[in-house]
C-alpha cells in the first residue's frame, strides 16, 4: 500500500472514530437532559402534592406531626402547635422533647403514652384517643389524636404520623346534652307527664311509670310496638303515614295529639312530643320524648268551643240596624227606623228620636258608662258602647252601639252614623260561662279540702276505736241505773258522735266505701224528723209535710239522713230568736232540663226535699261560698262549716242537685233534687241478736297502735277466743312462719309501717292459703275494699269497731272456713 493510501485510510478511521465519539457524547447529553427534566417534574409533583396536603390539613382544621423513626427527625404543623398551645416559632430537638412538653392533663398523660407505646410495639397500626390539655392560660381543652405507624418489610416502625383536632366544643356539647337529658328525665319522673323512648325501628323500648294504665292499657303493653301498632290509637290532626314521614326524615315533632279507646270503652286523649337520638358518630339510635294526658283539656276545649259556637250564632242571629242622628236643635235629620224601635221594645212611631227620649229607655245603672262613652266619642270620633234597655214586658235586652261621630267647623259634634246590635244572647252565654267557671273553682276547692279531710280519717278512727272499744267492754260490766253506767253511756255517745263526724268527713270527700241500695225516702225522713223534734231549740216550730209515699232513691240511708239533719240544723242556726222550719218531701216530674244553683236538673222523675226557714237570709256576697268546706258565718264553737259542704257532696254523689233561694230578712229555701228509683216497701227495725262466741280458737291480732291491740285482744278473750297480739307486722309474720298451723284466724290493720295488712295477708296465704283473715282500716277510700279482697282478705272492716261488729265478722269467716268456703 502506498503512503498516500495509508494516510487516507488513517484519516477515514479517525473521522469515523470522531463521529462515534460525537454520537456518544450527544446521546449521553440527551440522557442527562432527560434525567434532569424527570427530576424537575418529580420535584414539581412532590411540591404540588405537599401543597395539596397542606391545604387539605388547613381545611380540616387539624394539626399534624410527622416523625422519622430512623433519623429522629420530627415535623409539626403550625396548627398542631396552636392546638397544643405552643408559640409558632417553637422548636423541638426530637420526639421525646416534643412529647415531654405537651401540656397533658395530669390524669391523661400516662393513658396517651400507653396507647402510643402499644401501637409502636406492633399491637396495632392505628390509634385514636381523646385527651385533655391544659393551656398556659389555665384553660382546659379537649383534643382528638388519630395516628398511624408505617413499618418496614420486617415489621419494624420506620415512620409515624398523627393528626390532632380540637374537639372541645363537641365534648362540651355532648356533656351539655347528657346533663340536659338527665334533667329532663328527672323532671318527667316528678311530673304527671311521662317519658318514652323508641329504638332504631321506632318500637317503644321504655315508658316511665306515669304511663301505666293511663289510657286503660298497661304501659308494658306498648313495649316492642310502634305507635301505629298500638290498639285503638288514632291521630287527631294528621295521619300515621304523615307522621311516619316526619320520623323517616329524622325530624323532631311536637304536640302529636291522639285518641285512644281504653278497654272500658272510654276515649282518652294524649299529646306527645319527641326528638331523634343520634350517637357521637351521628348514627340514628331512635326517638325519645314526653307524653301528656290532655283528656280534661279536650273536654274543656270542647265545652268552650260549644260556648263559642253559641256566641257566634248569637252574633249572626242579631240583626244590625243602621241609624243616623243629627245632633243639635231641631232633630229634623234624625231617623229611627221601625227595626230600631222594635229593638228598643217600642211600637212604630213611638220615639221622636231626641236625646232625652233615648236616654229614658236606657237602664239607669248603665247611664254613667254610656255618658263616658259619648265623652270619649267627642274626643276621638269613635262611638262604642254597650248598655241595657227594658222593654214594656219588663224583658231586659243588651244593645251594642257602634258608629262614627262627625264635627262641624267649630269642632262641635254635628252627626252620628252607625248601627245597633242586640247582643243579649252573647251576654247570657258569657254569664253562663262565668257560672260554669265558678262551679269549676268550687269543685276544685272541694277536691282540695277532700284530700285533707281524707288524710285525717284513718288516725281519727284509730283513736275512736280505742275509746269505743273500751267503753263498750266497760258498759257491759256496769250495773243498770248506776252513775258509772250513765257516765259510760255518755262516753259512748260522744264516741258515736265522733264516728259520725268521721262519716261526715268521708262522705264530704266521697271517699267512704258505701253500698247503694233503694232507700225509702219518707221512712228515713220521718226517723230524722223524730230525732229533730226531740231536741228542738227554744222558739223553733217544725212543720213536716211528707208526701213522697213509697218513692225511693239509690243511695245509703245514712247519707239521706245526714242531708236532712244538716239542712234542718242549718235552718235552726239561721233563726237564733226562733221561727218556723218547713220540711217538704214529695215526688216531682220535670219535663225539661233546668239550671239550679249547683248544676242542672235533667228531665225525669225526682224525689224533692225542701227545707225552708224564716231566718235572716243569706247575704249575696257569701252566696257563692256557702257550700265551701269549713266556711261558716257562725261563732267559734257553733258551726264547723262542714254541714252544707257535706250536703253538697252527698247530693252530687247521688246524681242530684241543689237549688238555693234566699231573701234578706225573709229566710232561705234549700231544695234538693234526687233521681227517683221507683218505689220500695217500708222496713221495720231488727232486734239485736246475742253475740256469737268463740270456741277457744287462737287468733293473731296485728296493729301498730298498741292500745288497739290491747282492747282487741281483751275483747276477744271475753268472747271465748285465745288472741295473740303484735304491734309489728314483720314480727307477726315471723311468728306465723314459725307455727303456721298454730293460728285459726288473723285480724290485721291495713296501714302499718314495714308491711301493710294486705301484704301481710298475701304472705301468709302463700304459706297457708285457706287461713281466715279480717282486714281493718280507719279509711276505706277509693277501691281499697275491692283491692284488699283481691289479695285474699275474707272481710274488710272499717274502724272504729264495736264488740258486736268484731264478734259477728270473726264468727262468720271461721264458719265459712269450716265449711270449706274461702
mmCIF file of C-alpha atoms in Angstrom, residues 430-585:
data_model
loop_
_atom_site.group_PDB
_atom_site.id
_atom_site.type_symbol
_atom_site.label_atom_id
_atom_site.label_comp_id
_atom_site.label_asym_id
_atom_site.label_seq_id
_atom_site.Cartn_x
_atom_site.Cartn_y
_atom_site.Cartn_z
ATOM 1 C CA UNK A 430 -120.860 34.862 78.863
ATOM 2 C CA UNK A 431 -122.765 34.837 82.142
ATOM 3 C CA UNK A 432 -123.354 31.117 81.744
ATOM 4 C CA UNK A 433 -119.642 30.619 81.110
ATOM 5 C CA UNK A 434 -118.793 32.605 84.249
ATOM 6 C CA UNK A 435 -121.252 30.448 86.187
ATOM 7 C CA UNK A 436 -119.544 27.296 84.934
ATOM 8 C CA UNK A 437 -116.156 28.730 85.888
ATOM 9 C CA UNK A 438 -117.457 29.481 89.383
ATOM 10 C CA UNK A 439 -118.697 25.906 89.650
ATOM 11 C CA UNK A 440 -115.326 24.629 88.494
ATOM 12 C CA UNK A 441 -113.482 26.714 91.087
ATOM 13 C CA UNK A 442 -115.864 25.485 93.772
ATOM 14 C CA UNK A 443 -115.313 21.866 92.703
ATOM 15 C CA UNK A 444 -111.552 22.393 92.866
ATOM 16 C CA UNK A 445 -111.822 23.817 96.387
ATOM 17 C CA UNK A 446 -113.943 20.871 97.465
ATOM 18 C CA UNK A 447 -111.466 18.415 95.975
ATOM 19 C CA UNK A 448 -108.523 20.078 97.745
ATOM 20 C CA UNK A 449 -110.276 20.051 101.095
ATOM 21 C CA UNK A 450 -111.385 16.487 100.474
ATOM 22 C CA UNK A 451 -107.777 15.355 100.185
ATOM 23 C CA UNK A 452 -107.015 16.971 103.546
ATOM 24 C CA UNK A 453 -110.120 15.535 105.198
ATOM 25 C CA UNK A 454 -109.492 12.018 103.937
ATOM 26 C CA UNK A 455 -105.956 12.095 105.293
ATOM 27 C CA UNK A 456 -107.055 12.540 108.915
ATOM 28 C CA UNK A 457 -109.842 9.944 108.828
ATOM 29 C CA UNK A 458 -107.571 6.946 109.438
ATOM 30 C CA UNK A 459 -105.826 8.344 112.535
ATOM 31 C CA UNK A 460 -109.076 9.761 113.941
ATOM 32 C CA UNK A 461 -110.826 6.391 113.599
ATOM 33 C CA UNK A 462 -107.940 4.637 115.371
ATOM 34 C CA UNK A 463 -108.420 6.941 118.359
ATOM 35 C CA UNK A 464 -112.183 6.387 118.328
ATOM 36 C CA UNK A 465 -111.658 2.630 118.056
ATOM 37 C CA UNK A 466 -109.850 2.616 121.422
ATOM 38 C CA UNK A 467 -112.468 4.849 123.075
ATOM 39 C CA UNK A 468 -115.458 2.896 121.783
ATOM 40 C CA UNK A 469 -113.783 -0.494 122.297
ATOM 41 C CA UNK A 470 -113.025 0.036 125.979
ATOM 42 C CA UNK A 471 -116.299 1.884 126.505
ATOM 43 C CA UNK A 472 -118.274 -0.986 125.008
ATOM 44 C CA UNK A 473 -116.466 -3.501 127.212
ATOM 45 C CA UNK A 474 -116.901 -1.424 130.348
ATOM 46 C CA UNK A 475 -120.576 -0.781 129.589
ATOM 47 C CA UNK A 476 -121.298 -4.499 129.715
ATOM 48 C CA UNK A 477 -119.969 -4.692 133.281
ATOM 49 C CA UNK A 478 -121.730 -1.567 134.642
ATOM 50 C CA UNK A 479 -124.982 -2.013 136.574
ATOM 51 C CA UNK A 480 -128.080 -0.526 135.017
ATOM 52 C CA UNK A 481 -129.127 2.758 136.602
ATOM 53 C CA UNK A 482 -125.745 3.359 138.217
ATOM 54 C CA UNK A 483 -123.773 6.564 137.845
ATOM 55 C CA UNK A 484 -120.926 4.564 136.277
ATOM 56 C CA UNK A 485 -123.268 3.269 133.564
ATOM 57 C CA UNK A 486 -124.569 6.783 132.898
ATOM 58 C CA UNK A 487 -121.018 8.084 132.584
ATOM 59 C CA UNK A 488 -120.057 5.237 130.257
ATOM 60 C CA UNK A 489 -123.145 5.833 128.153
ATOM 61 C CA UNK A 490 -122.126 9.500 127.863
ATOM 62 C CA UNK A 491 -118.654 8.415 126.741
ATOM 63 C CA UNK A 492 -120.155 6.065 124.149
ATOM 64 C CA UNK A 493 -122.489 8.812 122.926
ATOM 65 C CA UNK A 494 -119.554 11.185 122.488
ATOM 66 C CA UNK A 495 -117.600 8.448 120.702
ATOM 67 C CA UNK A 496 -120.519 7.752 118.389
ATOM 68 C CA UNK A 497 -120.692 11.464 117.625
ATOM 69 C CA UNK A 498 -117.017 11.366 116.767
ATOM 70 C CA UNK A 499 -117.595 8.384 114.485
ATOM 71 C CA UNK A 500 -120.484 10.256 112.877
ATOM 72 C CA UNK A 501 -118.174 13.236 112.286
ATOM 73 C CA UNK A 502 -115.665 10.973 110.522
ATOM 74 C CA UNK A 503 -118.525 9.601 108.421
ATOM 75 C CA UNK A 504 -119.426 13.178 107.544
ATOM 76 C CA UNK A 505 -115.843 13.905 106.554
ATOM 77 C CA UNK A 506 -115.610 10.760 104.429
ATOM 78 C CA UNK A 507 -118.968 11.489 102.837
ATOM 79 C CA UNK A 508 -117.803 15.007 102.099
ATOM 80 C CA UNK A 509 -114.673 13.644 100.411
ATOM 81 C CA UNK A 510 -116.730 10.986 98.595
ATOM 82 C CA UNK A 511 -114.149 8.507 99.859
ATOM 83 C CA UNK A 512 -116.337 6.377 102.094
ATOM 84 C CA UNK A 513 -116.910 2.864 100.814
ATOM 85 C CA UNK A 514 -120.707 2.596 100.604
ATOM 86 C CA UNK A 515 -123.061 0.121 99.023
ATOM 87 C CA UNK A 516 -126.020 1.725 97.274
ATOM 88 C CA UNK A 517 -129.497 0.353 97.939
ATOM 89 C CA UNK A 518 -133.041 1.529 97.322
ATOM 90 C CA UNK A 519 -133.744 3.990 100.166
ATOM 91 C CA UNK A 520 -137.318 4.590 101.328
ATOM 92 C CA UNK A 521 -137.122 8.395 101.472
ATOM 93 C CA UNK A 522 -140.212 9.018 103.591
ATOM 94 C CA UNK A 523 -139.232 6.438 106.209
ATOM 95 C CA UNK A 524 -135.727 7.923 106.582
ATOM 96 C CA UNK A 525 -137.100 11.471 106.639
ATOM 97 C CA UNK A 526 -139.642 10.508 109.302
ATOM 98 C CA UNK A 527 -136.936 8.997 111.530
ATOM 99 C CA UNK A 528 -134.754 12.099 111.113
ATOM 100 C CA UNK A 529 -137.673 14.423 111.954
ATOM 101 C CA UNK A 530 -138.392 12.359 115.116
ATOM 102 C CA UNK A 531 -134.776 12.943 116.221
ATOM 103 C CA UNK A 532 -135.053 16.665 115.436
ATOM 104 C CA UNK A 533 -138.393 17.032 117.232
ATOM 105 C CA UNK A 534 -136.908 15.535 120.393
ATOM 106 C CA UNK A 535 -134.261 18.282 120.643
ATOM 107 C CA UNK A 536 -135.791 21.393 119.067
ATOM 108 C CA UNK A 537 -134.178 24.682 120.157
ATOM 109 C CA UNK A 538 -136.465 27.060 122.077
ATOM 110 C CA UNK A 539 -138.831 29.078 119.878
ATOM 111 C CA UNK A 540 -138.437 26.789 116.823
ATOM 112 C CA UNK A 541 -141.525 25.236 115.208
ATOM 113 C CA UNK A 542 -141.056 22.225 112.909
ATOM 114 C CA UNK A 543 -143.691 21.741 110.182
ATOM 115 C CA UNK A 544 -143.263 18.390 108.346
ATOM 116 C CA UNK A 545 -145.079 17.806 105.049
ATOM 117 C CA UNK A 546 -144.156 14.286 103.888
ATOM 118 C CA UNK A 547 -145.969 13.390 100.675
ATOM 119 C CA UNK A 548 -143.473 11.104 98.874
ATOM 120 C CA UNK A 549 -145.210 7.805 99.697
ATOM 121 C CA UNK A 550 -143.031 4.784 98.890
ATOM 122 C CA UNK A 551 -140.746 6.691 96.484
ATOM 123 C CA UNK A 552 -137.125 5.520 96.644
ATOM 124 C CA UNK A 553 -133.691 6.764 95.592
ATOM 125 C CA UNK A 554 -130.493 4.800 95.077
ATOM 126 C CA UNK A 555 -128.071 5.580 97.895
ATOM 127 C CA UNK A 556 -127.283 4.989 101.543
ATOM 128 C CA UNK A 557 -129.908 5.582 104.273
ATOM 129 C CA UNK A 558 -127.254 7.235 106.447
ATOM 130 C CA UNK A 559 -126.445 9.708 103.692
ATOM 131 C CA UNK A 560 -130.076 10.689 103.210
ATOM 132 C CA UNK A 561 -130.448 11.027 106.978
ATOM 133 C CA UNK A 562 -127.398 13.307 107.105
ATOM 134 C CA UNK A 563 -128.737 15.541 104.314
ATOM 135 C CA UNK A 564 -131.992 16.241 106.147
ATOM 136 C CA UNK A 565 -130.332 16.593 109.578
ATOM 137 C CA UNK A 566 -127.744 19.057 108.286
ATOM 138 C CA UNK A 567 -130.220 21.192 106.337
ATOM 139 C CA UNK A 568 -132.553 21.325 109.338
ATOM 140 C CA UNK A 569 -129.705 22.114 111.752
ATOM 141 C CA UNK A 570 -128.533 24.864 109.403
ATOM 142 C CA UNK A 571 -132.094 26.269 109.398
ATOM 143 C CA UNK A 572 -132.243 26.200 113.216
ATOM 144 C CA UNK A 573 -128.962 28.122 113.457
ATOM 145 C CA UNK A 574 -130.279 30.723 110.991
ATOM 146 C CA UNK A 575 -133.069 31.577 113.486
ATOM 147 C CA UNK A 576 -131.416 32.312 116.857
ATOM 148 C CA UNK A 577 -134.531 34.145 118.029
ATOM 149 C CA UNK A 578 -136.930 31.414 116.907
ATOM 150 C CA UNK A 579 -139.032 30.823 113.840
ATOM 151 C CA UNK A 580 -140.537 28.117 111.641
ATOM 152 C CA UNK A 581 -138.822 25.362 109.694
ATOM 153 C CA UNK A 582 -140.918 23.705 106.998
ATOM 154 C CA UNK A 583 -139.770 20.299 105.690
ATOM 155 C CA UNK A 584 -141.436 19.168 102.469
ATOM 156 C CA UNK A 585 -140.894 15.794 100.799
#
